[in-house]
Short mmCIF file of C-alpha atoms and ligand atoms in Angstrom, two decimals:
data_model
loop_
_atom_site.label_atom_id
_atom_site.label_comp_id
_atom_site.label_asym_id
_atom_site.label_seq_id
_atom_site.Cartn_x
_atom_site.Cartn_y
_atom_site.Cartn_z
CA UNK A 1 2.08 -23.22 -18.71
CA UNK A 2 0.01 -21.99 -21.35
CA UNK A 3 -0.43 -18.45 -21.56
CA UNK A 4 -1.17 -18.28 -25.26
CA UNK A 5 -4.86 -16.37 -24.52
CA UNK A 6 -3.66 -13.97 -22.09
CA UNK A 7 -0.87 -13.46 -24.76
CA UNK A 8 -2.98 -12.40 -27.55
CA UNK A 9 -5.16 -9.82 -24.65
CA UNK A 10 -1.89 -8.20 -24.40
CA UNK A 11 -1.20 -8.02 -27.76
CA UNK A 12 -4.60 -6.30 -28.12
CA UNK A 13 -3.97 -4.28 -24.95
CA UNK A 14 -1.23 -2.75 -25.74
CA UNK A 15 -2.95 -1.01 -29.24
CA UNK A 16 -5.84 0.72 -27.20
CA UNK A 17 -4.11 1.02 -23.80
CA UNK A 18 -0.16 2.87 -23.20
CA UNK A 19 1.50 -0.04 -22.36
CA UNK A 20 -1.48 -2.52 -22.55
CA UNK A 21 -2.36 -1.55 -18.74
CA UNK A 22 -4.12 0.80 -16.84
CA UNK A 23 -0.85 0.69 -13.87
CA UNK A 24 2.21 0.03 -14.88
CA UNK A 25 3.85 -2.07 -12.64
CA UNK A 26 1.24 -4.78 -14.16
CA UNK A 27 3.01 -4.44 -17.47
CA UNK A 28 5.60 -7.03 -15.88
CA UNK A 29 8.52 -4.61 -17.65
CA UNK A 30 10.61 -4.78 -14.42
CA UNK A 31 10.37 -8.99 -14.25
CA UNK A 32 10.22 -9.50 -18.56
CA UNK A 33 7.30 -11.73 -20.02
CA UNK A 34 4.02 -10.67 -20.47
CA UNK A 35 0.99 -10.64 -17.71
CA UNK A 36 -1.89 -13.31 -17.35
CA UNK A 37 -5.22 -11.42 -17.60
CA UNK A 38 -7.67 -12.55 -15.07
CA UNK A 39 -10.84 -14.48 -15.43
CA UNK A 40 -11.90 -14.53 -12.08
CA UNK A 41 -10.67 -15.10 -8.57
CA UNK A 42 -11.97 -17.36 -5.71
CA UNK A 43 -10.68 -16.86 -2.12
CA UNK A 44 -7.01 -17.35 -2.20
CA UNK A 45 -6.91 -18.35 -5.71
CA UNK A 46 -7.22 -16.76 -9.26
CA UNK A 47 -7.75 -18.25 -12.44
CA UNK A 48 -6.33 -16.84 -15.83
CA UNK A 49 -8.11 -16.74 -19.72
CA UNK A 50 -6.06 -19.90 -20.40
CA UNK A 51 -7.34 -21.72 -17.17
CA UNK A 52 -4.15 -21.77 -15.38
CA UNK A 53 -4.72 -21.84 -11.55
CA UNK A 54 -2.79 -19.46 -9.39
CA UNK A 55 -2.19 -18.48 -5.10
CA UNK A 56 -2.85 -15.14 -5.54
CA UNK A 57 -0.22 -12.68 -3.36
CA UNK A 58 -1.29 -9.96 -4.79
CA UNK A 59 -4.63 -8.97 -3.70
CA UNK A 60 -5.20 -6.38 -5.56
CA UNK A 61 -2.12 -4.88 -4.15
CA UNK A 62 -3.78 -5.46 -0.33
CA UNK A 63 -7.51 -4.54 -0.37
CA UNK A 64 -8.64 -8.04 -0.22
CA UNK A 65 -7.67 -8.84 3.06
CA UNK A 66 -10.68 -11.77 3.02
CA UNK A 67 -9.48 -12.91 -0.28
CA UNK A 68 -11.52 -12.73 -3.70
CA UNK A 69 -15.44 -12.98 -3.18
CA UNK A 70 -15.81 -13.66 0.38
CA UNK A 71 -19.56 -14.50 0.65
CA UNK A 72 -20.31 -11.28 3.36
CA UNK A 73 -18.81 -9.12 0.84
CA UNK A 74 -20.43 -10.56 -2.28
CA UNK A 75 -24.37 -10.58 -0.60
CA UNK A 76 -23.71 -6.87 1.02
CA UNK A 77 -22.85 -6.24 -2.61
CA UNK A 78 -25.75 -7.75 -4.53
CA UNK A 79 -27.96 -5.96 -1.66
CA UNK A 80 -26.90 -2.69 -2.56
CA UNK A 81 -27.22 -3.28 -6.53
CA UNK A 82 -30.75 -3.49 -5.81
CA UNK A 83 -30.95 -0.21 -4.39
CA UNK A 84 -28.79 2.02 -6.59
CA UNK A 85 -25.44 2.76 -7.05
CA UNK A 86 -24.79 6.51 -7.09
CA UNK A 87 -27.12 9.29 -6.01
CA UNK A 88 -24.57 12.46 -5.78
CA UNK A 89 -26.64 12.40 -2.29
CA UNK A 90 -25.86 11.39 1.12
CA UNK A 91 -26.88 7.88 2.55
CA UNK A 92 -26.30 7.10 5.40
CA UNK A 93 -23.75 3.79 5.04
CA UNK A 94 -21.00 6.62 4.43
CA UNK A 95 -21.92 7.35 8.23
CA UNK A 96 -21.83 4.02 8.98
CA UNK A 97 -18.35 3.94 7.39
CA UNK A 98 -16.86 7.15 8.93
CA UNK A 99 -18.38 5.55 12.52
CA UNK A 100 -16.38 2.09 11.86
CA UNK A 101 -13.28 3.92 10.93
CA UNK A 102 -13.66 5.61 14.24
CA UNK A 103 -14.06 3.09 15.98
CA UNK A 104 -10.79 1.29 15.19
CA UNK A 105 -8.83 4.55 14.48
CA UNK A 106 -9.01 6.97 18.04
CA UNK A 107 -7.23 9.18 16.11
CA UNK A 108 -9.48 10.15 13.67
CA UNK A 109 -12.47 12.38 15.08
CA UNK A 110 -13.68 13.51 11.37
CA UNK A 111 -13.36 11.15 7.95
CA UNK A 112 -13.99 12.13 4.44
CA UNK A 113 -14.49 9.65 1.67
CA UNK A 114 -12.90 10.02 -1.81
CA UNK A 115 -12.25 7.36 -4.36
CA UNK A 116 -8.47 6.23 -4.33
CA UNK A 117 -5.18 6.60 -2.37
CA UNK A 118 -4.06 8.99 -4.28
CA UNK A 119 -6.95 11.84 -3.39
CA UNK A 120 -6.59 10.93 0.06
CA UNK A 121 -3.09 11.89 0.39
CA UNK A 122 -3.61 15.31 -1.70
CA UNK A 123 -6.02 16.21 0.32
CA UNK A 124 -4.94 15.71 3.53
CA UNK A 125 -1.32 17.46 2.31
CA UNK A 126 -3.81 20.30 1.31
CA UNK A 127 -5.99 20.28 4.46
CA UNK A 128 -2.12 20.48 6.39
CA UNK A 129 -1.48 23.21 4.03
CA UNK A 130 -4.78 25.32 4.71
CA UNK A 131 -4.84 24.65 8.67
CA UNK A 132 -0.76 25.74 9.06
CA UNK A 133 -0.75 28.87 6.37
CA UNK A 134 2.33 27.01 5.60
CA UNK A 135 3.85 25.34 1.92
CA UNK A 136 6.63 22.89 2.88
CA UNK A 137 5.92 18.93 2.97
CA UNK A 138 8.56 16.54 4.30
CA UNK A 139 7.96 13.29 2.76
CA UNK A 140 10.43 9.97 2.67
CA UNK A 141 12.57 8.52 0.01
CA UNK A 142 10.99 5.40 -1.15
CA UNK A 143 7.77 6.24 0.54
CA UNK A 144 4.70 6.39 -1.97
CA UNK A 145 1.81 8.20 -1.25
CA UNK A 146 -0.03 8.29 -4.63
CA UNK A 147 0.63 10.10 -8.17
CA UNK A 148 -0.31 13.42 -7.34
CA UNK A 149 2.53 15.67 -8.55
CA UNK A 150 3.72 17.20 -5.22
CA UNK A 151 4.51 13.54 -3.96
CA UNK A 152 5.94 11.67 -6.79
CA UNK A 153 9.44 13.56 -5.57
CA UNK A 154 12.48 11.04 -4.88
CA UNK A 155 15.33 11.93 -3.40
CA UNK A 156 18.04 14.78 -5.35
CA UNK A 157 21.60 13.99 -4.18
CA UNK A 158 21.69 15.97 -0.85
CA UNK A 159 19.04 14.44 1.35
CA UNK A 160 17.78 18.01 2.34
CA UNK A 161 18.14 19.74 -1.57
CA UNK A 162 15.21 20.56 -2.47
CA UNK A 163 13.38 17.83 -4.76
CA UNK A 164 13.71 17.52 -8.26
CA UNK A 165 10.62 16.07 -10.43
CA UNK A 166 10.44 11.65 -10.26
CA UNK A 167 8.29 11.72 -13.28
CA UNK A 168 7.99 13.84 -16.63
CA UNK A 169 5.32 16.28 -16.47
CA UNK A 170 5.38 17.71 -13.18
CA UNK A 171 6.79 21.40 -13.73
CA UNK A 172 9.99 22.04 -11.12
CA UNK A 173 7.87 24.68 -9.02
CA UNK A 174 5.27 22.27 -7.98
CA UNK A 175 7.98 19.49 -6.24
CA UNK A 176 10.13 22.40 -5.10
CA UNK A 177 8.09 22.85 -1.91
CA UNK A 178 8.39 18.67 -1.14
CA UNK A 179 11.68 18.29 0.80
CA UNK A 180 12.81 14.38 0.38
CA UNK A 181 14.39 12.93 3.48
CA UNK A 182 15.78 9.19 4.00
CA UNK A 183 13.49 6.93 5.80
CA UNK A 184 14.78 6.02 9.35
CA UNK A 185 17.13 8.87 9.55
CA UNK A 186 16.04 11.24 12.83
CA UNK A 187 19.08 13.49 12.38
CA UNK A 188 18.16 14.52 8.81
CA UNK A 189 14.28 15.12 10.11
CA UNK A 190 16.15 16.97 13.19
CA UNK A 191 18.29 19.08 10.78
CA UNK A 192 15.30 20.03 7.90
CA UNK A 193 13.59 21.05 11.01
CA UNK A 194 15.57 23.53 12.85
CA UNK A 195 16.45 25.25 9.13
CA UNK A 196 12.59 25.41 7.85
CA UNK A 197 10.77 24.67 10.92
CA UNK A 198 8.51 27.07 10.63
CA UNK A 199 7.96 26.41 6.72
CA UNK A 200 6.90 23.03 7.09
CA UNK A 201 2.88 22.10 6.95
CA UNK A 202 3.77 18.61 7.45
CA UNK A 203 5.48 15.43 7.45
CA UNK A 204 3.75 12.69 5.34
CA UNK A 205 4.87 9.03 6.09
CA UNK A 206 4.20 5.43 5.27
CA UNK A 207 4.54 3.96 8.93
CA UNK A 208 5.94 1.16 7.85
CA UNK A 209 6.65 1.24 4.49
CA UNK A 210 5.33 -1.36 1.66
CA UNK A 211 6.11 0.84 -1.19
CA UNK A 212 10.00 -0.15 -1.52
CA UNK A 213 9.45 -3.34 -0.24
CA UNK A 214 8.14 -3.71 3.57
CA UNK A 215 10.41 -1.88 5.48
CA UNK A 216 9.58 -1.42 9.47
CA UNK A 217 10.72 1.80 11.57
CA UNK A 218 13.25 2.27 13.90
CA UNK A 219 12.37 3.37 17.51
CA UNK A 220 13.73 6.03 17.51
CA UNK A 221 12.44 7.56 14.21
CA UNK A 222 8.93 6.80 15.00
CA UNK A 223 9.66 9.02 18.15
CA UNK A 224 10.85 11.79 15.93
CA UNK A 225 8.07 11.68 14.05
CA UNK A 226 6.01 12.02 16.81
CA UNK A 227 8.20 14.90 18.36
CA UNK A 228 9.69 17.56 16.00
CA UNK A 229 7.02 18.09 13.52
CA UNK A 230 4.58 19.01 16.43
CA UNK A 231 7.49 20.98 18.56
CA UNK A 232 7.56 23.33 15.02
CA UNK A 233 3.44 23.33 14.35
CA UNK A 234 3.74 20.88 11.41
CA UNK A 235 1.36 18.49 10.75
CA UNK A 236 1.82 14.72 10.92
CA UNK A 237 0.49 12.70 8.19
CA UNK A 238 0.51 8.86 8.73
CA UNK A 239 -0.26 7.30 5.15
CA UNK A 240 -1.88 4.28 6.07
CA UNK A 241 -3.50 3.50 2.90
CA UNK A 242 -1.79 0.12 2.70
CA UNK A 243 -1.32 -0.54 6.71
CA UNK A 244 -4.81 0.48 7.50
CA UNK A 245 -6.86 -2.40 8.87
CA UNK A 246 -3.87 -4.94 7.48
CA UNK A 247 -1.01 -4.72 9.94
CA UNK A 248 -3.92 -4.86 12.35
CA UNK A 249 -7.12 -3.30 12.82
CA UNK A 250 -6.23 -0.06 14.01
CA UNK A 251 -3.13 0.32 11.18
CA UNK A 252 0.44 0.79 12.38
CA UNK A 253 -0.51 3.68 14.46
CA UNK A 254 -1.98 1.27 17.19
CA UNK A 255 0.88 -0.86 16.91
CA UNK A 256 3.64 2.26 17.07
CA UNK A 257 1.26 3.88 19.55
CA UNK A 258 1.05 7.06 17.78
CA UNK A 259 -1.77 9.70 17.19
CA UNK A 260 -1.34 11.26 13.99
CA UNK A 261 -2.51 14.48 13.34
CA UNK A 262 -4.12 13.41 9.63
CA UNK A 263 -4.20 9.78 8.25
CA UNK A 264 -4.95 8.34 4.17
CA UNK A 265 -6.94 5.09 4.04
CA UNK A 266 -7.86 3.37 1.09
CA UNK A 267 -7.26 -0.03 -0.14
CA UNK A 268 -8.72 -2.09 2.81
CA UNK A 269 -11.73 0.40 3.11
CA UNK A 270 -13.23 -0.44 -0.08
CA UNK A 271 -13.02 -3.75 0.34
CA UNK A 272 -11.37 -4.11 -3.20
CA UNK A 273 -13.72 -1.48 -4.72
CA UNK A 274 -12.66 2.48 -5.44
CA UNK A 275 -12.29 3.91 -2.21
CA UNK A 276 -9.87 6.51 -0.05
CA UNK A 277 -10.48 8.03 3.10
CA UNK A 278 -8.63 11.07 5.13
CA UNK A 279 -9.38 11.72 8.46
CA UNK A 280 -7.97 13.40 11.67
CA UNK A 281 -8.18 15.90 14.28
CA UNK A 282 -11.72 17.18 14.26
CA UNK A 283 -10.01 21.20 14.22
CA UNK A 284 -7.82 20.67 11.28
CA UNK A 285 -10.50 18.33 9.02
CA UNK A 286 -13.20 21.30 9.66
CA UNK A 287 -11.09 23.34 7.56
CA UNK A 288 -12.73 21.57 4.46
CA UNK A 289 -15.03 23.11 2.75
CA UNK A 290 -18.48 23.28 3.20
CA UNK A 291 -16.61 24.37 7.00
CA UNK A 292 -13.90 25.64 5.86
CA UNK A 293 -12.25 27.39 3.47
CA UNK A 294 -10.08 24.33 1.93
CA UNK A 295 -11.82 22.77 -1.44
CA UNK A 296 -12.33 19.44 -2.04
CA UNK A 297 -14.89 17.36 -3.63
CA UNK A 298 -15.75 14.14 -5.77
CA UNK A 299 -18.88 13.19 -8.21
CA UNK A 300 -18.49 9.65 -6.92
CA UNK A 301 -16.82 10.07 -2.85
CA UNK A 302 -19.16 7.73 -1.30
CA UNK A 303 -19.88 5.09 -3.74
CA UNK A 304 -22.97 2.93 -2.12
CA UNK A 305 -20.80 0.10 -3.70
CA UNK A 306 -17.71 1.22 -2.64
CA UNK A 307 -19.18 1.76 0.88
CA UNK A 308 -21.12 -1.24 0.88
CA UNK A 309 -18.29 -3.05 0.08
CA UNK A 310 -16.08 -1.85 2.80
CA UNK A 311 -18.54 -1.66 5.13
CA UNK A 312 -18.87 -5.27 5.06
CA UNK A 313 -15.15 -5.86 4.95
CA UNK A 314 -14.20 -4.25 8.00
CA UNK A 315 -17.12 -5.96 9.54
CA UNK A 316 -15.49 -9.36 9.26
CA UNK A 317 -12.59 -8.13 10.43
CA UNK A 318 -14.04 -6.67 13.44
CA UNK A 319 -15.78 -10.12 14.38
CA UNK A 320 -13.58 -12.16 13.32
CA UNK A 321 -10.11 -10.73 14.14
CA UNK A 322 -7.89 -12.78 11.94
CA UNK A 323 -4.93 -10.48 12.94
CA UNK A 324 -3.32 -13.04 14.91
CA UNK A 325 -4.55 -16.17 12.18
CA UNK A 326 -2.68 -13.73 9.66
CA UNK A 327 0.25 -12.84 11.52
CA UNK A 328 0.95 -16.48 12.59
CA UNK A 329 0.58 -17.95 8.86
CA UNK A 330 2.61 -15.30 7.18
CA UNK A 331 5.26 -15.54 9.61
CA UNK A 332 5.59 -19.06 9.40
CA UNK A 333 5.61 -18.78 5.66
CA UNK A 334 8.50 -16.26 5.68
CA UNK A 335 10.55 -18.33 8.07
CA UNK A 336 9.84 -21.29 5.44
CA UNK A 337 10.69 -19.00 2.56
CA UNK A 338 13.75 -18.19 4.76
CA UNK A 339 15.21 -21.56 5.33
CA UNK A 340 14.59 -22.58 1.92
CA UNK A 341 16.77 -20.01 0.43
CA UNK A 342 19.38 -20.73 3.02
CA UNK A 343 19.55 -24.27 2.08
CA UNK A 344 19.74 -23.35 -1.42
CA UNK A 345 22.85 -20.74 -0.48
CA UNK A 346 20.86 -17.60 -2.05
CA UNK A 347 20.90 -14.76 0.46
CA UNK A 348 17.82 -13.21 1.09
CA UNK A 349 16.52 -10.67 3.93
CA UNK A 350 12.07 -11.43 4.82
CA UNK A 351 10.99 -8.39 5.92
CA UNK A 352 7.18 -8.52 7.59
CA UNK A 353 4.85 -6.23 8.92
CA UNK A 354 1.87 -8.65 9.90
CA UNK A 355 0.15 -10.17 6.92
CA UNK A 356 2.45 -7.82 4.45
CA UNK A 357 6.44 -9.18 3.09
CA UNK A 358 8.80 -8.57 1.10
CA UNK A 359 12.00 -10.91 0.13
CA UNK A 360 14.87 -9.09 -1.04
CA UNK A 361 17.10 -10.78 -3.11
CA UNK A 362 20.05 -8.70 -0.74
CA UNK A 363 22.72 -10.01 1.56
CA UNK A 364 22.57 -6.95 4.22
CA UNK A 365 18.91 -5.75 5.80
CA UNK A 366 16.89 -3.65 3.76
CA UNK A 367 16.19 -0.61 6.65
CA UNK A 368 15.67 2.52 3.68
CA UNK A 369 15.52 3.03 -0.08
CA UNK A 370 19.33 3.18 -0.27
CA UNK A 371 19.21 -0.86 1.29
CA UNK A 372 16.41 -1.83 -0.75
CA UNK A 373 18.02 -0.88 -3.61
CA UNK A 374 20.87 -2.77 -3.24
CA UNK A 375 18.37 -5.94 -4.02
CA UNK A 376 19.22 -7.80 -6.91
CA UNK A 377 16.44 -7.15 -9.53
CA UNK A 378 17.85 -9.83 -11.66
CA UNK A 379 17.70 -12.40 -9.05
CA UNK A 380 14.22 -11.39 -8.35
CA UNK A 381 13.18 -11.69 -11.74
CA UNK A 382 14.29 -15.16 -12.03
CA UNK A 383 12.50 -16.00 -8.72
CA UNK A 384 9.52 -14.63 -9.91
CA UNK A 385 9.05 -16.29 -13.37
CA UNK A 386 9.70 -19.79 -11.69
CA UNK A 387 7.06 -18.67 -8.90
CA UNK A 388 4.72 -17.76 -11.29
CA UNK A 389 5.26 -21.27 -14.08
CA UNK A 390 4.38 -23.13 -10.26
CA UNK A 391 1.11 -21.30 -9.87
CA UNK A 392 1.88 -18.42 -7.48
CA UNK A 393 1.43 -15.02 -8.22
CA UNK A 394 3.62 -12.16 -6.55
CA UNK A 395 3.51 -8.71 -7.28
CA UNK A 396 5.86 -8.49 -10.51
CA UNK A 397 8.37 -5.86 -8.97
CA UNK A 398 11.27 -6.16 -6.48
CA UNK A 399 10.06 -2.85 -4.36
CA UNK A 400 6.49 -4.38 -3.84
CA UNK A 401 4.63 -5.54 -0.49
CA UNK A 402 2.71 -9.45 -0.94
CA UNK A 403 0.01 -10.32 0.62
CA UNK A 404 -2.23 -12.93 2.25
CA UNK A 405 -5.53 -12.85 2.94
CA UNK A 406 -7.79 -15.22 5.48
CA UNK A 407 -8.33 -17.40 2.49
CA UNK A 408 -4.55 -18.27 2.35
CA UNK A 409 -5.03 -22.04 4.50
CA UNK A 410 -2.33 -24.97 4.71
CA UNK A 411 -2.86 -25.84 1.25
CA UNK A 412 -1.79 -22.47 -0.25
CA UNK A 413 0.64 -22.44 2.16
CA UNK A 414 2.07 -25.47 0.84
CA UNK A 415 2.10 -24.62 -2.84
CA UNK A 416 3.71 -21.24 -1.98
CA UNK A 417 6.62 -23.15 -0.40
CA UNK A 418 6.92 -26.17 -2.96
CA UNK A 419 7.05 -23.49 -5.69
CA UNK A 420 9.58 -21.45 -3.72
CA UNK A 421 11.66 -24.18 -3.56
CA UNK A 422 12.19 -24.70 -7.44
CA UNK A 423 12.52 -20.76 -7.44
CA UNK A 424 15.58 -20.27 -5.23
CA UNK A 425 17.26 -23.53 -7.11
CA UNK A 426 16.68 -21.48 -10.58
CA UNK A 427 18.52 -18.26 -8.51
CA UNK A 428 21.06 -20.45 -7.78
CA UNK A 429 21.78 -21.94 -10.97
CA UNK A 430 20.89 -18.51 -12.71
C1 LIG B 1 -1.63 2.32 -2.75
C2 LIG B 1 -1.11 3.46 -1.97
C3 LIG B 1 -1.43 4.78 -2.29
C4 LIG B 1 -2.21 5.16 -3.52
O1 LIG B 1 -3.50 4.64 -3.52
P1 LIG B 1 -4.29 4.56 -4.93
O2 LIG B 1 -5.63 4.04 -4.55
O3 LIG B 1 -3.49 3.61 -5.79
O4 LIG B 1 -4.32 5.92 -5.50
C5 LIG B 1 -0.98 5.79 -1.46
N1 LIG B 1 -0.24 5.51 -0.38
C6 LIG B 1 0.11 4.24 -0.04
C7 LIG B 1 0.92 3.99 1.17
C8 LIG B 1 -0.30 3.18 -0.85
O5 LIG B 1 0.08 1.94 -0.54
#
């Protein structure tokens, strides 16, 4: 595969841009080589500068559930170019979004727009903050909810210690109020709560997790969640920015049967344009200002692009339901991806949520961040290069969800599997 133009972008990149990207997990440091730069993408399929053809599993990191360019999204696009495409005044397609969100989320009585992930979760740990009077966030190791410097807080040694800064920059005092508990542990959200009960704003959760890897909850910690936060007045936070309208179209809330206090969307919502939403009960979101006294704002929430964009994605996905289309094909293709590795003696664990997987290059199930990262990285490296010189692209990190989109047919299906085939014999002989 020739990669010779994308090489030289890089080489470029990487003089006007830290690390030649503007994310780093596309700098392909945790798989080695350098990245193809896109030229464009077409439904299930994305070609690079060099013309090399490739099943996209990315998707943008799962906001194009319909795949690159579907035609609804492309003409509600041009439509809105004609109009304009930022006033700094309301329209009323952000009412039209808010309404659709409502409609598939019953948990969500009031929605504000911002313009990533990242706000969304910030602001609803702020709204929690305002509503309770209180400082304390539980969050999950593993779990990501955005860069803002209160969540990017892994685990310390003791589960309950009080968190200790993931990345440079964020000053001690601002993580010391984020206590880091393992994923699928009720005891340890038992425990934090009868100490600092009456501390805690609020518990902020992927509800099934994509961030290290897909990893699904147990039973009985989704019915923790749902129980001691609210027997202490905390605040629960589902972070569906990735599971939002992908594991269905109500997010894993319908599927867990939970009612969230406060939920993040993003991703999906935009339809693969800059977008974030946080929404909830209609007594804690009228704490925001102009209502309330909790601030928050944006120059851009509301994008007539972003909106359009969305607008038009989630209605596709309201009349066309590919929910059980996607969960069918993607759960075929893990169970192929699965028996190929077996017959190639390379032990792997599938984990799915819906249209969202992960393969872990691990011999025991991956359940929290202490199983995932058991995976061997190396192993997934290998798989990944050989994936990627047979035309399919996967996200270029061990801890990462793939995707598919309605695009993905028999045909991709296929090439995923014959290339997965020549990856797991490289693993082997690696
Ligand atoms: C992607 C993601 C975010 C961050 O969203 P950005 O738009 O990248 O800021 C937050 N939470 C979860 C669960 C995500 O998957």
């Amino acid at each position: 595969m020739d990669l010779k133009k994308s090489m030289e972008a890089m080489t470029r990149a990487e003089l006007s841009i830290p690390g030649g990207v503007n994310s780093p997990v596309r700098a392909h440091r945790a798989v080695g080589g350098s990245p193809f730069f896109v030229e464009k993408g077409q439904g299930a399929w994305l070609v690079d500068l060099d013309g090399n053809r490739y099943v996209d599993l990315i998707l943008a990191y799962g906001p194009l559930i319909l795949g690159h360019r579907h035609p609804v999204v492309v003409s509600a696009l041009d439509e809105a170019l004609k109009k304009g495409f930022s006033y700094g005044v309301p329209t009323t397609g952000e009412i039209d979004l808010a309404e659709a969100v409502k409609s598939a989320f019953p948990s969500i009585e009031k929605v504000r727009l911002v313009n990533s992930g990242t706000e969304a979760t910030m602001s609803a740990v702020r709204v929690a903050r305002g509503f309770t009077g209180r400082s304390k966030l539980v969050k999950f190791t593993g779990c990501y909810h955005g860069h803002a410097d209160h969540l990017l807080v892994k685990a310390g040694s003791g589960a309950t210690t009080f968190g200790s800064p993931d990345s440079a920059g964020v000053p001690a005092e601002f993580a010391a109020h984020t206590l880091n508990l393992p994923y699928n542990d009720p005891e340890a959200l038992d425990e934090t709560f009868d100490t600092l009960g009456d501390e805690i704003a609020a518990v902020i959760v992927e509800p099934f997790v994509g961030n290290m890897g897909v990893v699904s909850p147990t039973p009985e910690f989704v019915k923790a969640l749902c129980d001691v936060p609210r027997a202490h007045g905390a605040l629960l936070i589902f972070d569906e920015v990735m599971t939002g309208f992908r594991v269905g179209r109500g997010g894993a809330q319908s599927i867990l049967n939970v009612k969230p206090d406060l939920t993040c969307l993003g991703k999906i919502i935009g339809g693969g344009l800059p977008v974030g939403a946080y929404g909830g009960r209609a007594d804690v979101m009228d704490c925001v200002a102009p209502l309330g006294p909790v601030y928050q704002a944006g120059t851009l929430s509301g994008n007539p692009l972003s909106v359009a964009a969305g607008l038009a994605t989630l209605g596709v996905l309201e009349t066309e339901d590919p929910y059980p289309y996607l969960d069918e094909t993607c759960g075929r293709l893990c169970e192929g991806l699965a028996d190929l590795a077996r017959e190639e003696g390379v032990p792997i664990q599938v984990n799915r949520i819906g249209s969202m997987f992960t393969v872990f290059f691990n011999e025991q199930p991956v359940t929290d961040y202490t199983s995932a990262m058991a995976s061997d990285t190396k192993r997934f490296g290998v798989f990944f290069q050989e994936m990627l010189a047979q035309g399919v692209s996967l996200p270029p990190a061990q801890f990462e969800a793939a995707f598919l989109s309605i695009a993905h047919g028999t045909v991709e299906m296929g090439a995923v599997l014959s290339a997965a085939a020549a990856a797991f014999a490289k693993v082997r002989e690696a």
